[in-house]
XYZ file of C-alpha atoms in Angstrom:
752
model
C 154.061 -26.676 -1.183
C 156.903 -28.785 -2.617
C 160.589 -29.167 -1.741
C 163.706 -30.801 -3.183
C 166.001 -32.395 -0.611
C 169.751 -32.982 -0.666
C 170.885 -35.133 -3.570
C 173.103 -38.196 -3.310
C 174.937 -40.407 -5.786
C 174.039 -44.062 -6.306
C 177.235 -45.031 -8.088
C 180.692 -43.719 -7.317
C 181.921 -44.965 -10.678
C 180.983 -43.063 -13.864
C 178.293 -44.941 -15.739
C 178.856 -46.124 -19.293
C 176.002 -44.075 -20.654
C 175.817 -43.540 -24.398
C 175.270 -40.217 -26.195
C 171.571 -40.368 -25.272
C 172.187 -41.252 -21.619
C 170.827 -44.328 -19.864
C 168.256 -46.666 -21.373
C 166.126 -46.584 -18.259
C 165.545 -46.895 -14.521
C 162.852 -49.389 -13.452
C 161.645 -50.595 -10.014
C 162.109 -54.187 -8.858
C 159.716 -56.308 -6.836
C 161.438 -55.274 -3.590
C 161.105 -51.888 -1.930
C 164.001 -49.506 -2.437
C 165.601 -51.574 -5.224
C 165.865 -50.408 -8.834
C 167.181 -51.769 -12.138
C 169.440 -49.382 -14.070
C 170.056 -50.242 -17.732
C 173.080 -48.748 -19.493
C 172.902 -47.948 -23.202
C 175.570 -50.572 -23.843
C 175.772 -54.070 -22.351
C 175.083 -53.814 -18.589
C 172.147 -53.994 -16.157
C 172.782 -53.065 -12.496
C 170.472 -53.618 -9.498
C 170.792 -50.835 -6.893
C 169.512 -50.456 -3.343
C 168.838 -46.744 -2.949
C 168.934 -46.496 0.855
C 172.365 -48.178 0.999
C 173.625 -46.338 -2.095
C 175.278 -49.460 -3.451
C 174.764 -52.060 -6.204
C 173.398 -55.495 -5.341
C 174.117 -57.183 -8.649
C 175.358 -56.623 -12.175
C 174.751 -58.538 -15.422
C 176.151 -58.018 -18.920
C 175.572 -59.430 -22.374
C 178.437 -60.746 -24.531
C 180.843 -58.578 -26.483
C 179.195 -57.545 -29.753
C 175.674 -57.682 -28.305
C 173.804 -54.476 -27.404
C 170.913 -54.042 -24.979
C 168.138 -52.267 -26.900
C 165.431 -51.655 -24.280
C 165.403 -51.161 -20.479
C 165.370 -54.193 -18.213
C 162.200 -54.669 -16.145
C 161.049 -56.872 -13.301
C 158.230 -59.396 -13.618
C 156.298 -58.611 -10.429
C 154.451 -61.923 -10.632
C 157.607 -64.093 -10.573
C 160.366 -61.757 -9.320
C 162.435 -62.435 -12.462
C 164.175 -59.820 -14.622
C 163.613 -59.378 -18.363
C 165.747 -57.606 -20.957
C 165.999 -57.495 -24.781
C 169.256 -57.240 -26.698
C 169.797 -56.850 -30.446
C 166.094 -55.885 -30.822
C 164.774 -59.472 -30.995
C 166.525 -61.600 -28.355
C 164.717 -61.808 -25.007
C 166.514 -62.888 -21.813
C 164.956 -63.829 -18.449
C 166.988 -64.339 -15.252
C 166.892 -63.956 -11.446
C 169.245 -62.820 -8.674
C 171.077 -66.166 -8.508
C 172.137 -66.057 -12.160
C 175.565 -64.664 -12.985
C 176.048 -64.965 -16.738
C 173.289 -63.687 -19.070
C 174.612 -65.907 -21.837
C 173.435 -68.977 -19.884
C 169.949 -67.819 -18.848
C 166.627 -68.369 -20.625
C 166.629 -67.073 -24.200
C 163.829 -66.531 -26.733
C 164.317 -65.113 -30.225
C 161.249 -63.177 -31.422
C 159.968 -62.670 -34.963
C 159.778 -58.855 -34.759
C 161.777 -56.023 -33.225
C 160.834 -54.989 -29.679
C 160.386 -51.344 -28.753
C 159.765 -51.633 -25.003
C 158.693 -54.008 -22.236
C 156.307 -52.597 -19.602
C 155.719 -54.151 -16.199
C 153.580 -52.911 -13.283
C 152.152 -54.434 -10.146
C 148.998 -56.477 -10.689
C 149.513 -57.683 -14.246
C 151.932 -59.647 -16.411
C 154.631 -57.798 -18.410
C 153.525 -56.415 -21.780
C 155.792 -56.360 -24.847
C 155.393 -53.440 -27.279
C 156.846 -54.033 -30.744
C 158.237 -51.290 -32.968
C 155.329 -51.651 -35.406
C 152.760 -51.013 -32.657
C 151.607 -54.548 -31.817
C 151.345 -55.544 -28.130
C 151.633 -59.032 -26.616
C 151.481 -60.421 -23.107
C 154.726 -62.086 -22.020
C 153.181 -65.524 -21.401
C 151.490 -65.656 -24.816
C 154.726 -64.537 -26.458
C 156.874 -67.140 -24.698
C 154.422 -69.881 -25.648
C 155.158 -69.159 -29.341
C 158.157 -66.805 -29.755
C 158.113 -66.969 -33.565
C 154.435 -66.090 -33.890
C 153.529 -63.543 -36.547
C 153.394 -59.964 -35.242
C 150.975 -57.662 -37.032
C 151.740 -54.097 -38.114
C 149.618 -51.442 -36.394
C 151.284 -48.159 -37.337
C 152.233 -46.924 -40.813
C 155.671 -47.425 -42.349
C 157.064 -43.975 -41.564
C 155.636 -43.712 -38.038
C 158.167 -43.967 -35.212
C 157.284 -44.664 -31.581
C 158.617 -41.759 -29.513
C 157.289 -42.422 -25.996
C 155.318 -45.052 -24.058
C 153.649 -45.376 -20.651
C 151.532 -47.929 -18.805
C 148.818 -47.302 -16.167
C 146.436 -49.359 -14.080
C 142.822 -48.173 -14.510
C 139.999 -50.127 -12.821
C 142.630 -52.796 -11.991
C 143.283 -53.282 -15.700
C 146.402 -52.202 -17.613
C 146.149 -49.315 -20.079
C 149.116 -48.726 -22.381
C 149.610 -45.511 -24.337
C 152.314 -44.869 -26.915
C 153.026 -41.764 -28.995
C 154.215 -41.918 -32.609
C 155.585 -39.251 -34.922
C 155.342 -38.972 -38.710
C 156.488 -35.946 -40.717
C 156.150 -33.678 -37.685
C 152.647 -34.938 -36.821
C 152.001 -36.814 -33.585
C 149.533 -39.636 -32.897
C 148.479 -41.309 -29.652
C 147.493 -44.988 -29.448
C 145.659 -46.218 -26.337
C 145.340 -49.970 -25.708
C 142.638 -51.036 -23.205
C 143.380 -54.587 -22.136
C 140.069 -55.195 -20.353
C 138.239 -54.788 -23.680
C 141.118 -55.420 -26.129
C 140.405 -52.090 -27.840
C 143.127 -50.019 -29.528
C 142.130 -46.389 -30.119
C 144.041 -43.880 -32.238
C 144.086 -40.113 -31.710
C 145.642 -37.360 -33.802
C 147.320 -34.755 -31.580
C 146.597 -31.352 -33.091
C 148.684 -28.386 -31.922
C 146.820 -25.665 -30.084
C 146.443 -22.097 -31.313
C 149.425 -20.974 -29.220
C 151.748 -23.897 -30.074
C 154.193 -23.415 -32.934
C 157.126 -25.650 -31.995
C 158.316 -29.254 -31.869
C 157.618 -31.580 -28.946
C 160.671 -32.690 -26.964
C 159.294 -34.646 -23.995
C 156.082 -36.365 -22.887
C 154.563 -37.274 -19.523
C 151.144 -38.544 -18.507
C 148.853 -39.397 -15.636
C 145.531 -41.244 -15.672
C 142.268 -41.476 -13.757
C 139.067 -43.369 -14.406
C 137.894 -41.030 -17.183
C 140.894 -39.389 -18.818
C 144.556 -39.742 -19.606
C 146.197 -36.351 -19.100
C 148.997 -36.262 -21.687
C 151.486 -33.438 -21.139
C 154.129 -32.364 -23.642
C 157.114 -30.053 -23.241
C 157.833 -28.233 -26.505
C 160.917 -26.499 -27.839
C 159.362 -23.100 -27.072
C 159.719 -23.912 -23.359
C 155.977 -24.273 -22.760
C 154.016 -27.248 -21.446
C 150.823 -28.321 -23.216
C 148.101 -30.701 -22.093
C 145.868 -33.094 -24.013
C 142.946 -34.960 -22.447
C 142.401 -38.421 -23.930
C 139.325 -40.389 -22.776
C 139.971 -43.856 -21.376
C 136.619 -44.927 -22.856
C 136.430 -43.435 -26.390
C 133.055 -42.459 -27.821
C 133.892 -43.736 -31.318
C 136.215 -46.722 -31.278
C 136.334 -47.207 -35.039
C 137.607 -43.867 -36.307
C 140.833 -41.945 -35.889
C 139.784 -39.305 -33.384
C 141.261 -35.824 -33.018
C 142.345 -34.164 -29.765
C 143.839 -30.689 -29.358
C 146.790 -29.686 -27.220
C 146.186 -26.654 -25.007
C 148.637 -24.458 -23.140
C 149.185 -25.536 -19.514
C 152.344 -23.680 -18.402
C 154.112 -20.926 -20.307
C 157.879 -20.391 -20.598
C 158.962 -23.060 -18.106
C 162.389 -23.619 -19.683
C 164.475 -21.888 -22.321
C 163.991 -22.760 -25.969
C 167.784 -22.954 -26.403
C 168.220 -26.589 -25.388
C 171.630 -28.308 -25.582
C 171.126 -31.666 -23.902
C 167.375 -32.033 -24.106
C 164.615 -31.539 -21.565
C 162.499 -33.912 -19.510
C 159.093 -33.827 -17.874
C 157.520 -36.016 -15.148
C 154.125 -35.910 -13.436
C 154.535 -36.200 -9.662
C 150.875 -35.975 -8.634
C 147.666 -34.372 -9.838
C 148.948 -30.843 -9.069
C 152.755 -31.036 -9.379
C 155.185 -31.743 -12.200
C 158.994 -31.947 -12.340
C 160.852 -30.264 -15.209
C 164.487 -30.818 -16.155
C 166.035 -28.142 -18.361
C 167.530 -24.666 -18.567
C 165.281 -21.924 -17.118
C 164.798 -18.616 -18.900
C 166.634 -16.637 -16.231
C 169.765 -18.830 -16.111
C 172.328 -20.415 -18.391
C 172.764 -23.706 -16.506
C 170.436 -26.645 -16.244
C 168.264 -27.147 -13.195
C 165.540 -29.372 -11.804
C 162.322 -27.593 -10.859
C 158.912 -28.510 -9.434
C 155.853 -26.571 -10.631
C 152.331 -26.369 -9.283
C 150.142 -26.645 -12.385
C 146.961 -25.813 -10.477
C 148.191 -22.366 -9.383
C 150.872 -21.902 -12.108
C 153.690 -21.331 -9.603
C 157.290 -22.504 -9.241
C 157.607 -24.453 -5.990
C 161.262 -25.525 -5.851
C 164.376 -25.690 -8.009
C 167.926 -27.047 -7.825
C 170.854 -26.133 -10.056
C 172.698 -28.977 -11.817
C 176.127 -27.542 -12.460
C 177.592 -30.645 -14.106
C 174.828 -30.897 -16.704
C 172.428 -33.741 -17.432
C 171.450 -36.090 -20.237
C 167.934 -34.657 -20.409
C 166.443 -37.766 -18.767
C 164.287 -37.926 -15.641
C 162.624 -40.824 -13.784
C 160.583 -40.786 -10.596
C 159.443 -43.563 -8.255
C 157.893 -43.076 -4.836
C 159.428 -39.866 -3.525
C 162.717 -40.081 -5.437
C 163.802 -38.456 -8.690
C 166.505 -40.223 -10.710
C 168.759 -38.492 -13.251
C 172.208 -38.602 -14.785
C 174.094 -35.634 -13.238
C 177.367 -35.390 -15.085
C 178.475 -39.039 -15.390
C 176.917 -40.224 -12.136
C 173.465 -41.601 -11.401
C 171.979 -39.169 -8.870
C 168.903 -39.402 -6.657
C 167.057 -36.315 -5.405
C 164.303 -36.949 -2.823
C 161.311 -34.626 -3.004
C 158.122 -33.939 -1.089
C 154.825 -32.536 -2.371
C 152.082 -31.534 0.039
C 148.379 -31.260 -0.673
C 147.951 -28.366 -3.109
C 146.479 -25.179 -1.665
C 146.718 -21.515 -2.539
C 148.644 -20.751 0.649
C 151.081 -23.560 -0.074
C 151.538 -22.466 -3.693
C 152.361 -18.929 -2.518
C 154.702 -20.219 0.190
C 152.483 -18.938 3.015
C 151.482 -22.284 4.497
C 152.259 -22.480 8.237
C 153.544 -25.806 9.585
C 154.157 -24.900 13.209
C 151.740 -25.825 15.962
C 151.875 -25.960 19.743
C 153.352 -29.048 21.401
C 150.764 -31.496 22.571
C 148.087 -30.195 20.234
C 146.458 -32.372 17.638
C 146.906 -31.599 13.973
C 143.595 -30.956 12.264
C 143.201 -33.132 9.182
C 142.571 -31.505 5.790
C 139.140 -33.152 5.456
C 137.157 -33.034 8.692
C 134.755 -35.812 9.658
C 132.016 -33.796 11.330
C 130.630 -36.818 13.127
C 133.924 -37.561 14.924
C 135.373 -34.075 15.179
C 134.624 -33.479 18.864
C 138.172 -34.422 19.872
C 139.429 -31.468 17.829
C 136.956 -29.058 19.400
C 135.105 -28.551 16.125
C 131.878 -30.441 16.774
C 128.960 -30.017 19.136
C 128.140 -32.397 21.932
C 124.461 -31.978 21.198
C 123.266 -35.212 19.590
C 120.263 -33.397 18.146
C 122.568 -31.213 16.041
C 124.355 -34.368 14.822
C 121.032 -35.788 13.727
C 120.270 -32.513 11.909
C 123.619 -32.723 10.106
C 122.959 -36.307 9.042
C 119.492 -35.294 7.867
C 120.970 -32.509 5.773
C 123.468 -34.897 4.184
C 120.655 -37.273 3.265
C 118.672 -34.402 1.708
C 121.688 -33.293 -0.299
C 122.317 -36.813 -1.557
C 118.713 -37.049 -2.742
C 118.991 -33.931 -4.910
C 119.263 -34.714 -8.636
C 122.781 -34.554 -10.060
C 123.500 -31.644 -12.387
C 124.123 -32.829 -15.953
C 127.494 -32.299 -17.612
C 125.993 -29.913 -20.178
C 124.334 -27.816 -17.472
C 127.603 -27.600 -15.568
C 129.385 -26.511 -18.745
C 126.787 -23.809 -19.421
C 127.304 -22.484 -15.894
C 131.053 -22.485 -16.471
C 130.608 -20.503 -19.701
C 128.787 -17.712 -17.865
C 131.513 -16.884 -15.365
C 134.864 -18.641 -15.876
C 137.896 -17.747 -17.969
C 138.435 -18.829 -21.569
C 141.170 -21.258 -20.503
C 138.956 -23.018 -17.952
C 136.029 -23.137 -20.379
C 138.255 -24.741 -23.023
C 139.412 -27.448 -20.586
C 135.857 -28.217 -19.454
C 134.646 -28.285 -23.065
C 137.290 -30.857 -24.017
C 136.170 -33.012 -21.107
C 132.535 -32.707 -22.202
C 133.279 -33.599 -25.837
C 135.219 -36.655 -24.702
C 132.103 -38.068 -23.013
C 130.034 -40.596 -24.957
C 127.527 -38.809 -27.214
C 123.810 -38.900 -26.420
C 120.841 -38.654 -28.847
C 120.366 -34.961 -27.978
C 124.059 -34.212 -28.559
C 123.497 -31.833 -31.500
C 120.933 -29.806 -29.525
C 123.309 -29.576 -26.578
C 126.126 -28.364 -28.840
C 123.790 -25.677 -30.184
C 123.002 -24.536 -26.638
C 126.712 -24.358 -25.811
C 127.420 -22.244 -28.908
C 124.500 -19.972 -28.045
C 125.867 -19.533 -24.522
C 129.327 -18.648 -25.800
C 127.964 -16.180 -28.369
C 125.714 -14.584 -25.760
C 128.702 -13.852 -23.563
C 130.664 -12.615 -26.612
C 128.014 -9.961 -27.220
C 127.820 -9.033 -23.528
C 131.627 -8.884 -23.126
C 133.385 -7.586 -26.285
C 136.776 -8.722 -24.959
C 135.567 -12.326 -24.587
C 136.162 -14.396 -27.724
C 136.705 -18.148 -27.073
C 138.093 -18.949 -30.508
C 139.492 -22.389 -29.665
C 136.182 -23.447 -28.108
C 134.207 -22.360 -31.173
C 136.555 -24.267 -33.476
C 136.196 -27.434 -31.406
C 132.401 -27.124 -31.562
C 132.375 -26.577 -35.332
C 134.527 -29.678 -35.814
C 131.874 -31.842 -34.121
C 130.059 -31.736 -37.536
C 126.625 -31.349 -35.908
C 126.158 -27.580 -36.296
C 124.389 -25.665 -39.040
C 123.708 -22.009 -39.779
C 120.088 -22.252 -38.694
C 121.121 -23.833 -35.371
C 123.540 -20.998 -34.513
C 123.112 -18.024 -36.899
C 125.102 -15.723 -34.626
C 128.319 -17.746 -35.019
C 129.221 -16.501 -38.494
C 128.047 -13.001 -37.570
C 130.592 -12.859 -34.744
C 133.294 -14.369 -36.975
C 132.601 -11.702 -39.612
C 132.912 -8.974 -36.978
C 136.230 -10.410 -35.775
C 137.423 -11.069 -39.376
C 138.194 -14.634 -38.299
C 138.789 -16.216 -41.691
C 139.673 -19.634 -40.242
C 136.301 -20.034 -38.538
C 134.531 -18.659 -41.616
C 136.316 -21.241 -43.762
C 135.215 -24.082 -41.462
C 131.620 -22.839 -41.446
C 131.457 -22.547 -45.240
C 132.834 -26.063 -45.597
C 130.467 -27.689 -43.091
C 127.228 -25.647 -42.925
C 124.805 -26.632 -45.719
C 122.283 -23.819 -45.173
C 124.272 -20.566 -45.255
C 122.301 -17.656 -46.810
C 123.708 -16.126 -49.980
C 124.115 -12.747 -48.246
C 126.449 -14.313 -45.670
C 128.377 -16.169 -48.398
C 128.979 -12.875 -50.203
C 130.007 -11.180 -46.961
C 132.621 -13.920 -46.466
C 133.742 -13.546 -50.079
C 134.295 -9.799 -49.593
C 136.467 -10.446 -46.538
C 138.453 -13.201 -48.273
C 139.190 -10.876 -51.216
C 139.950 -7.754 -49.167
C 142.093 -9.109 -46.312
C 145.790 -8.385 -46.840
C 148.355 -11.129 -47.445
C 150.296 -10.383 -44.249
C 147.239 -11.140 -42.123
C 146.614 -14.361 -44.051
C 150.228 -15.430 -43.583
C 149.785 -15.334 -39.785
C 146.524 -17.298 -39.917
C 146.335 -21.089 -39.769
C 144.304 -21.911 -42.890
C 143.945 -25.372 -44.382
C 145.387 -25.349 -47.922
C 144.242 -28.909 -48.650
C 143.687 -29.600 -52.387
C 144.831 -26.086 -53.390
C 148.110 -27.224 -54.934
C 146.279 -29.702 -57.164
C 145.435 -26.775 -59.434
C 148.821 -25.212 -60.001
C 152.064 -26.439 -61.506
C 153.840 -23.384 -60.163
C 152.113 -21.323 -57.510
C 153.111 -17.731 -56.984
C 155.348 -17.172 -53.985
C 153.594 -15.173 -51.293
C 156.434 -12.657 -51.216
C 156.752 -12.273 -55.024
C 156.873 -8.664 -56.116
C 154.148 -7.483 -58.411
C 155.322 -6.808 -61.971
C 154.363 -3.423 -63.365
C 153.830 -2.540 -67.005
C 153.434 0.730 -68.904
C 149.783 1.502 -69.594
C 148.615 4.173 -72.030
C 145.003 5.228 -71.455
C 144.280 1.795 -69.919
C 145.883 -0.033 -72.867
C 149.308 -1.613 -73.364
C 150.617 -0.922 -76.887
C 152.624 -4.170 -76.892
C 149.641 -6.255 -75.818
C 148.301 -7.095 -79.261
C 151.716 -8.059 -80.662
C 152.509 -10.278 -77.719
C 149.153 -11.977 -77.999
C 149.650 -12.651 -81.668
C 153.007 -14.236 -81.125
C 151.861 -16.535 -78.310
C 149.551 -19.479 -78.836
C 146.069 -19.206 -77.467
C 145.712 -20.010 -73.813
C 149.441 -19.659 -73.041
C 149.566 -16.126 -71.662
C 151.634 -15.373 -68.614
C 148.625 -15.343 -66.338
C 147.890 -18.996 -67.019
C 151.097 -20.303 -65.428
C 150.899 -18.575 -62.067
C 148.040 -18.265 -59.651
C 146.970 -14.617 -59.195
C 146.436 -15.183 -55.462
C 148.500 -16.678 -52.644
C 147.877 -20.317 -51.609
C 146.056 -19.331 -48.417
C 143.718 -16.933 -50.226
C 143.175 -19.607 -52.856
C 142.240 -22.045 -50.076
C 139.577 -19.634 -48.813
C 138.133 -19.117 -52.282
C 138.414 -22.651 -53.648
C 137.782 -24.762 -50.525
C 135.133 -22.533 -48.948
C 133.284 -20.099 -51.244
C 133.278 -22.065 -54.493
C 131.903 -25.185 -52.793
C 129.188 -23.450 -50.785
C 125.513 -23.940 -51.651
C 123.726 -21.078 -53.419
C 120.783 -20.082 -55.579
C 121.588 -17.808 -58.518
C 118.501 -15.656 -58.040
C 119.441 -14.854 -54.433
C 123.214 -14.691 -54.934
C 123.234 -12.294 -57.906
C 122.054 -9.120 -56.072
C 124.704 -9.494 -53.380
C 127.529 -9.979 -55.898
C 126.851 -6.450 -57.139
C 128.048 -5.068 -53.796
C 131.598 -6.394 -54.198
C 134.152 -3.703 -55.194
C 135.284 -3.806 -58.819
C 138.960 -4.478 -58.052
C 137.997 -7.487 -55.923
C 135.688 -8.763 -58.655
C 138.585 -8.541 -61.105
C 140.867 -10.475 -58.752
C 138.232 -13.178 -58.267
C 137.685 -13.420 -62.039
C 141.410 -13.809 -62.588
C 141.535 -16.692 -60.118
C 138.450 -18.333 -61.649
C 140.006 -17.973 -65.095
C 143.188 -19.569 -63.738
C 141.167 -22.519 -62.367
C 139.250 -22.802 -65.639
C 142.465 -23.040 -67.646
C 143.888 -25.665 -65.296
C 140.791 -27.804 -65.828
C 140.788 -27.230 -69.611
C 144.432 -27.398 -70.674
C 143.701 -30.463 -72.826
C 140.364 -30.954 -74.531
C 140.531 -34.698 -73.971
C 142.038 -34.719 -70.502
C 140.141 -36.154 -67.571
C 138.844 -33.543 -65.187
C 139.697 -33.888 -61.462
C 137.212 -35.657 -59.203
C 135.696 -39.024 -58.418
C 134.720 -40.856 -61.667
C 135.255 -37.614 -63.632
C 134.178 -37.066 -67.261
C 136.513 -35.894 -69.988
C 136.208 -32.349 -71.233
C 134.359 -33.490 -74.381
C 131.962 -35.496 -72.250
C 131.427 -32.346 -70.219
C 130.296 -30.441 -73.307
C 127.905 -33.262 -74.199
C 126.435 -33.206 -70.708
C 126.085 -29.422 -70.814
C 124.202 -29.582 -74.132
C 121.601 -31.877 -72.615
C 120.975 -29.642 -69.628
C 117.817 -27.503 -69.546
C 117.675 -23.801 -68.726
C 115.315 -24.422 -65.828
C 118.024 -26.307 -63.926
C 119.922 -23.054 -63.400
C 117.333 -21.812 -60.903
C 117.812 -24.721 -58.509
C 119.935 -24.171 -55.415
C 123.328 -25.764 -56.006
C 124.426 -27.738 -52.977
C 127.891 -29.022 -52.102
C 128.334 -32.755 -52.468
C 129.195 -35.110 -49.619
C 132.612 -35.888 -51.097
C 135.366 -35.219 -48.535
C 137.409 -32.113 -49.189
C 140.595 -34.059 -49.799
C 138.862 -35.903 -52.685
C 136.681 -33.034 -53.865
C 137.857 -31.296 -57.019
C 136.456 -28.315 -58.865
C 134.229 -29.121 -61.844
C 134.530 -27.022 -64.956
C 130.822 -26.168 -65.006
C 131.036 -24.902 -61.408
C 133.795 -22.500 -62.420
C 131.797 -21.396 -65.479
C 128.735 -20.729 -63.329
C 130.686 -18.430 -61.003
C 132.330 -16.566 -63.905
C 128.928 -15.983 -65.506
C 127.380 -14.803 -62.242
C 130.206 -12.347 -61.579
C 130.070 -10.941 -65.116
C 126.290 -10.756 -65.022
C 126.383 -8.752 -61.797
C 129.384 -6.519 -62.508
C 130.071 -6.420 -66.257
C 129.242 -2.754 -66.787
C 131.749 -1.883 -64.051
C 134.453 -4.389 -64.921
C 134.488 -3.461 -68.612
C 135.538 0.102 -67.703
C 138.531 -1.011 -65.602
C 141.804 -0.931 -67.575
C 143.274 -3.771 -65.493
C 140.420 -6.078 -66.578
C 140.929 -5.544 -70.321
C 143.534 -8.312 -70.735
C 141.447 -10.705 -68.669
C 138.376 -10.124 -70.845
C 140.424 -10.568 -74.016
C 141.872 -13.829 -72.701
C 138.402 -15.060 -71.770
C 137.169 -14.235 -75.242
C 140.047 -15.994 -76.990
C 139.857 -19.085 -74.837
C 136.099 -19.520 -75.200
C 136.376 -18.906 -78.916
C 138.926 -21.739 -79.122
C 136.649 -24.006 -77.106
C 133.716 -23.223 -79.364
C 135.809 -24.073 -82.429
C 136.793 -27.408 -80.894
C 133.169 -28.209 -80.199
C 131.623 -26.817 -83.406
C 130.068 -30.214 -84.027
C 127.517 -29.363 -81.361
C 126.425 -26.067 -82.941
C 123.208 -27.500 -84.370
C 122.042 -28.424 -80.898
C 122.904 -24.969 -79.630
C 120.901 -23.200 -82.360
C 117.784 -25.070 -81.280
C 117.892 -23.602 -77.738
C 119.406 -26.706 -76.161
C 122.696 -25.002 -75.299
C 124.104 -25.026 -71.782
C 122.180 -22.528 -69.645
C 125.233 -20.433 -68.814
C 127.474 -20.711 -71.863
C 125.496 -18.284 -74.026
C 125.541 -15.726 -71.197
C 129.254 -16.204 -70.781
C 130.023 -15.765 -74.466
C 127.832 -12.676 -74.711
C 129.683 -11.073 -71.814
C 133.238 -11.827 -72.855
C 132.587 -10.565 -76.393
C 131.368 -7.227 -75.050
C 134.944 -5.950 -74.776
C 136.438 -2.596 -75.525
C 138.702 -3.045 -78.549
C 139.308 0.643 -79.104
C 142.336 2.298 -77.450
C 140.080 4.980 -75.966
C 137.209 2.743 -75.058
C 134.898 4.555 -77.452
C 133.714 1.584 -79.496
C 132.078 -1.540 -78.130
C 131.718 -4.641 -80.254
C 128.836 -6.977 -79.336
C 128.379 -10.409 -80.868
C 125.826 -13.167 -80.270
C 127.071 -16.697 -80.827
C 123.870 -18.449 -79.815
């Protein structure tokens, strides 16, 4: 149960707040006193209980305070920064800030943080952090750059964990958010990439956080009115790398997405949060308290004069700018319970009776009438407690497996994030396999249960394989989950050819509207197109007579070889191209096992795949001397030389994807040729009868003929059976084309 009490105004004079409101409200070293920093030149010390100011200090005309003033709890002095680099320190006896201690720093300051039990910490705009004493000892010391040039610090917070300060700050770059956590007991700075959850499709407007000994719970209020949560470990498992954490939905539709003056979010305790904004059911701003444990609204108060979208809380007081006045709203939050969340908690009790505490001490509960006066029973209770304490603790993985059997998808996802944040053990990959098996087992038992976010998190641990969890791709195929299939094809090295072909059939058959709604990584796709077809581009139709266009031959004669219309635009949308290029074409396969399954793909899908492969082939072969994409790539002529030296027996080996990261991994021309040959080998007798494939086959023939002419110097090697293992197959297929209008005459030619 939570309640908002009657508000009162600290200042009877309108504050000189800028367009973004106040710079900040910070506590002083004395109870009930707070420093209020205006976004101009003034700092005011207020005593809340008396509702009056105790002191006021201003910088000179032309100077601007650039970060909130704070109190040094170790000395009782106040600290402020003006003009980004000038630091001032003063106390209550000082009157003029121009005559107090001054230090000019070598870099711009973002924020100064100060909490009980530690010295103030200075956060610079480039991400570096310094203790105040070390900074004052050498104000002009060099400050390193931690974040990239275009990153901007959006929000910061400091906590005390294990009596040591922990500072977290959030940065934003091109719509992407990153969290940096500085542990001062170990001097470790960890970086996390904040990935949006499956449900989140909006920009973040406000942050809040709380911390315990294991996790920092980072909450974010987005423009869609929903609150999301991210769990960041205080002790990261891998301190060297940039780690990834996912935001998950915590509260839905808390405020309206139509925000005029911004929104604010504050964590009051482990179960309650305060939200400042416009609710869905009203047009005016209000302050509300929500119970995040039971997803219920506990209290709200309308703010008729509007706010600046800023909210601070200290003790049991909420501070905000209501209209032009600094307003304080006291609040109370009781211990969270279901009865309290539903408003059914009873507070009345008979006079003279003792209130029963929430947690009963059974050994001293006789005064409440709850215990027994029999000492033997007390000994039995103590014996039972000793026996319970001696029982072995249940491991985290075992607890998670129990959670998977019975709890909801949301709870499982939260527990899984906590488990993955724990330091990895040697049997980590086996444990991940057991977790996937447990999830898939429940998927088969309950058709409505499909923990998609959990499965994606497990795949991204990079410890799974097809043999460890063969049912994963089977379930994804049943659900037509192309995003999970793409991840599996990219990361599993041992996928059977039958499963690869099943994925290929889905990637080719799924409609563009479904792909548009799916979050698919299109990394490296645009490297292969100068102009990619718009996803909404209308298909161009042409008059066909008996499967043949009468103007086709004339148009082909007039245009140079390799410059047909199909070569400039990709025949598939970028997302479908990502599935084909980043997943299927880089998967491991053996030709002998892949070929039978390719025959089961429908002819129209084979034609579409051939068109895309031909498009990729042209992009890699536009210039005979150009350098092919990749790491230390050969030129096209070097490629032909390497192909000539390759033996036919190499074609039977299983081709495996390299360990090059996807962002650096480019298609090789021989990989494209291999897939074209396999498709034609499996489906040529069907494709050759399709009118839509006639132009494609003619273009393949003309292009290969031009390549053969360019490389005629190598013909002698080819005649002595040292040709590339797939080129002679390819040329045989593309020359078996129907050149008659009625398809009655087939011309076959052998070049090798």
